[in-house]
C-alpha positions as a Markdown table, in Angstrom:
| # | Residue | x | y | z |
|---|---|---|---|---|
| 1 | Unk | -9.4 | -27.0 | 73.4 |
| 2 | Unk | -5.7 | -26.1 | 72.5 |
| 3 | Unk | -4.1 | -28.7 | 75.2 |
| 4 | Unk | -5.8 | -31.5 | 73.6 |
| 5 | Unk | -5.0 | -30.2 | 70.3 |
| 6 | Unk | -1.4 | -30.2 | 71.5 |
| 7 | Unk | -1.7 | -33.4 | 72.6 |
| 8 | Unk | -3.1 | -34.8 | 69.4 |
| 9 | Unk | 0.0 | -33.6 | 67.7 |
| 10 | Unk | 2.2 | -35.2 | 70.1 |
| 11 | Unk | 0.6 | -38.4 | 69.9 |
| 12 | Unk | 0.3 | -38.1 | 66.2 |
| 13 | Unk | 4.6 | -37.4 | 65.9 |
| 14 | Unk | 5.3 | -40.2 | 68.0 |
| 15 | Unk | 3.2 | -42.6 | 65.8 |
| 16 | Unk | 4.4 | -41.3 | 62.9 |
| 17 | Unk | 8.2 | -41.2 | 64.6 |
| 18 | Unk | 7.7 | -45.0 | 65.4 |
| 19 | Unk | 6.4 | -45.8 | 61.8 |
| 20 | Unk | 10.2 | -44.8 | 60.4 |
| 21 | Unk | 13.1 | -47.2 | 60.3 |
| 22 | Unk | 15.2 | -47.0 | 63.5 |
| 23 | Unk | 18.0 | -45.5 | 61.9 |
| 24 | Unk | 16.1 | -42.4 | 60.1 |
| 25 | Unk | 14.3 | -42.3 | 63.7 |
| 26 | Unk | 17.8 | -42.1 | 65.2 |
| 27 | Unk | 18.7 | -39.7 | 62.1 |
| 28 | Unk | 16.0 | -36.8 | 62.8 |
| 29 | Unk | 15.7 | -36.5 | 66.2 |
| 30 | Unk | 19.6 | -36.1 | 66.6 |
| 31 | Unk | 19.4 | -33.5 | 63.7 |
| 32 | Unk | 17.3 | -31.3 | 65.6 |
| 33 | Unk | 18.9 | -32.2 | 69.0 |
| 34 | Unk | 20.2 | -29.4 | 70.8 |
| 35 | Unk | 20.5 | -25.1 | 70.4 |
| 36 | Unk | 22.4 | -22.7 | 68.7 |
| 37 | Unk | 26.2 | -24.1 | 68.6 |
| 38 | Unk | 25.4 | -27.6 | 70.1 |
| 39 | Unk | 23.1 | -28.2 | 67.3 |
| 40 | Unk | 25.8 | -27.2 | 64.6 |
| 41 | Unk | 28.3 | -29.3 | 66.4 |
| 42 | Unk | 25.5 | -32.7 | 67.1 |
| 43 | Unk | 25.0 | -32.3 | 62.8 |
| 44 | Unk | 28.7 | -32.6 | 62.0 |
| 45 | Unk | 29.1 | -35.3 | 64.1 |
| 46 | Unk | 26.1 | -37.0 | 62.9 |
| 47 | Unk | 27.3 | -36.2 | 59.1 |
| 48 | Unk | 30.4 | -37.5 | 60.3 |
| 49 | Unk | 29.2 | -40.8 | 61.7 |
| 50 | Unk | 26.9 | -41.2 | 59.0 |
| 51 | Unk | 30.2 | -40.3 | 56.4 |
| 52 | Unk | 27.9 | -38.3 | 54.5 |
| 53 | Unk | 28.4 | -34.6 | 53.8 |
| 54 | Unk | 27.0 | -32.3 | 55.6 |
| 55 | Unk | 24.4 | -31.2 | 52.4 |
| 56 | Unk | 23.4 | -34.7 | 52.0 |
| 57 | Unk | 22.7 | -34.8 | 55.9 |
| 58 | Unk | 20.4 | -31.8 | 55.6 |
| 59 | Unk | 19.0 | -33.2 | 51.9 |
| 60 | Unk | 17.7 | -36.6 | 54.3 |
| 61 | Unk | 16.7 | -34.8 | 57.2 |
| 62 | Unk | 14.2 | -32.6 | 54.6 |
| 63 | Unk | 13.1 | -35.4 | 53.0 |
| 64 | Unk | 12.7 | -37.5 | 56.7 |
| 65 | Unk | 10.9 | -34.1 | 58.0 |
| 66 | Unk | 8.5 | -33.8 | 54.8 |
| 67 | Unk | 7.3 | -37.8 | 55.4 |
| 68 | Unk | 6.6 | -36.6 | 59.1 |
| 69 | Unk | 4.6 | -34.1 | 58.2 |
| 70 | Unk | 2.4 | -35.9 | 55.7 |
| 71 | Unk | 2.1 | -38.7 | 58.5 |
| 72 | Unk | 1.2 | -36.2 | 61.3 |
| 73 | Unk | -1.5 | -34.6 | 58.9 |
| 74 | Unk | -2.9 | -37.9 | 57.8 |
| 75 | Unk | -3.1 | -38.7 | 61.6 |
| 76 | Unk | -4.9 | -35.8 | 62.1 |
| 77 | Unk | -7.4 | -36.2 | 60.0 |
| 78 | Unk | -8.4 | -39.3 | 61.3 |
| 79 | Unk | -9.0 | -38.4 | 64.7 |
């Protein structure tokens, strides 16, 4: 069924989003927070905050989004 496949995923990110330190938690969901101009915008802010180049923000936010994935597909094959 694809709604319980949907929700398998969900539950999966959140474990895996809870399994990160709080700051790359706070660091990936505000890099994809937002559309078109407001998500440019929230990523030089963050950058910013972070007084990181805006490369090395989207170097972290790859690496944070590759660990996610693993996690999610390692979730998912337990279940």
């Amino acid at each position: 069924d694809e709604r319980e496949e949907t929700e398998s995923k969900l539950r999966c990110l959140n474990h895996c989003l809870q399994e990160l330190p709080p700051e790359n938690r706070e660091i990936i969901l505000q890099y994809y927070q937002g559309e078109k101009r407001d998500k440019i915008e929230n990523r030089q802010r963050l950058a910013e905050r972070l007084g990181i180049p805006q490369n090395a923000l989207r170097s972290r936010a790859v690496r944070l989004r590759e660990k996610l994935e693993e996690c999610i597909l390692g979730c998912l094959k337990k279940k």
